[in-house]
Amino acid sequence: MPWKANLLRPLPIPRKPSPKQVKEGSSAAQDRRVIYNDYKIVLIIIIVVI
């Protein structure tokens, strides 16, 4: 899955981020958190079903 590679990839650390980069970075982090939560929910469902 493409998002899994995204999770494992280390975040780039810019020396002086512009406000736009900061905004994009925070939204990317939010997306990552949402995906991670979905992944946890799926895991819990699988465990409960088994």
PDB file of C-alpha atoms in Angstrom, residues 1 6 10 13 16-22 24 26-27 29-30 33-35 39 41 43 46-47 49:
ATOM      1  CA  MET A   1       0.000   0.000   0.000  1.00  0.00           C
ATOM      2  CA  ASN A   6       4.748   7.110   3.431  1.00  0.00           C
ATOM      3  CA  PRO A  10      11.325   9.771   7.726  1.00  0.00           C
ATOM      4  CA  ILE A  13      13.378  18.582   8.196  1.00  0.00           C
ATOM      5  CA  LYS A  16      13.830  27.366   7.496  1.00  0.00           C
ATOM      6  CA  PRO A  17      10.279  26.257   6.599  1.00  0.00           C
ATOM      7  CA  SER A  18       7.992  28.804   4.994  1.00  0.00           C
ATOM      8  CA  PRO A  19       4.455  29.209   6.446  1.00  0.00           C
ATOM      9  CA  LYS A  20       3.060  27.321   3.435  1.00  0.00           C
ATOM     10  CA  GLN A  21       5.405  24.368   4.051  1.00  0.00           C
ATOM     11  CA  VAL A  22       4.494  24.361   7.750  1.00  0.00           C
ATOM     12  CA  GLU A  24       1.266  21.460   4.348  1.00  0.00           C
ATOM     13  CA  SER A  26       0.819  19.803   9.607  1.00  0.00           C
ATOM     14  CA  SER A  27      -1.978  18.677   7.273  1.00  0.00           C
ATOM     15  CA  ALA A  29       0.789  14.822   9.761  1.00  0.00           C
ATOM     16  CA  GLN A  30      -2.980  14.995  10.368  1.00  0.00           C
ATOM     17  CA  ARG A  33      -2.701  10.271  12.103  1.00  0.00           C
ATOM     18  CA  VAL A  34      -6.140   9.614  10.555  1.00  0.00           C
ATOM     19  CA  ILE A  35      -4.731   6.764   8.430  1.00  0.00           C
ATOM     20  CA  TYR A  39      -5.398   1.065  10.574  1.00  0.00           C
ATOM     21  CA  ILE A  41      -9.572   0.189  14.020  1.00  0.00           C
ATOM     22  CA  LEU A  43      -6.672  -4.343  13.358  1.00  0.00           C
ATOM     23  CA  ILE A  46      -9.765  -8.359  12.768  1.00  0.00           C
ATOM     24  CA  ILE A  47      -8.699  -9.376  16.294  1.00  0.00           C
ATOM     25  CA  VAL A  49     -13.558 -11.354  14.564  1.00  0.00           C
TER      26      VAL A  49
END
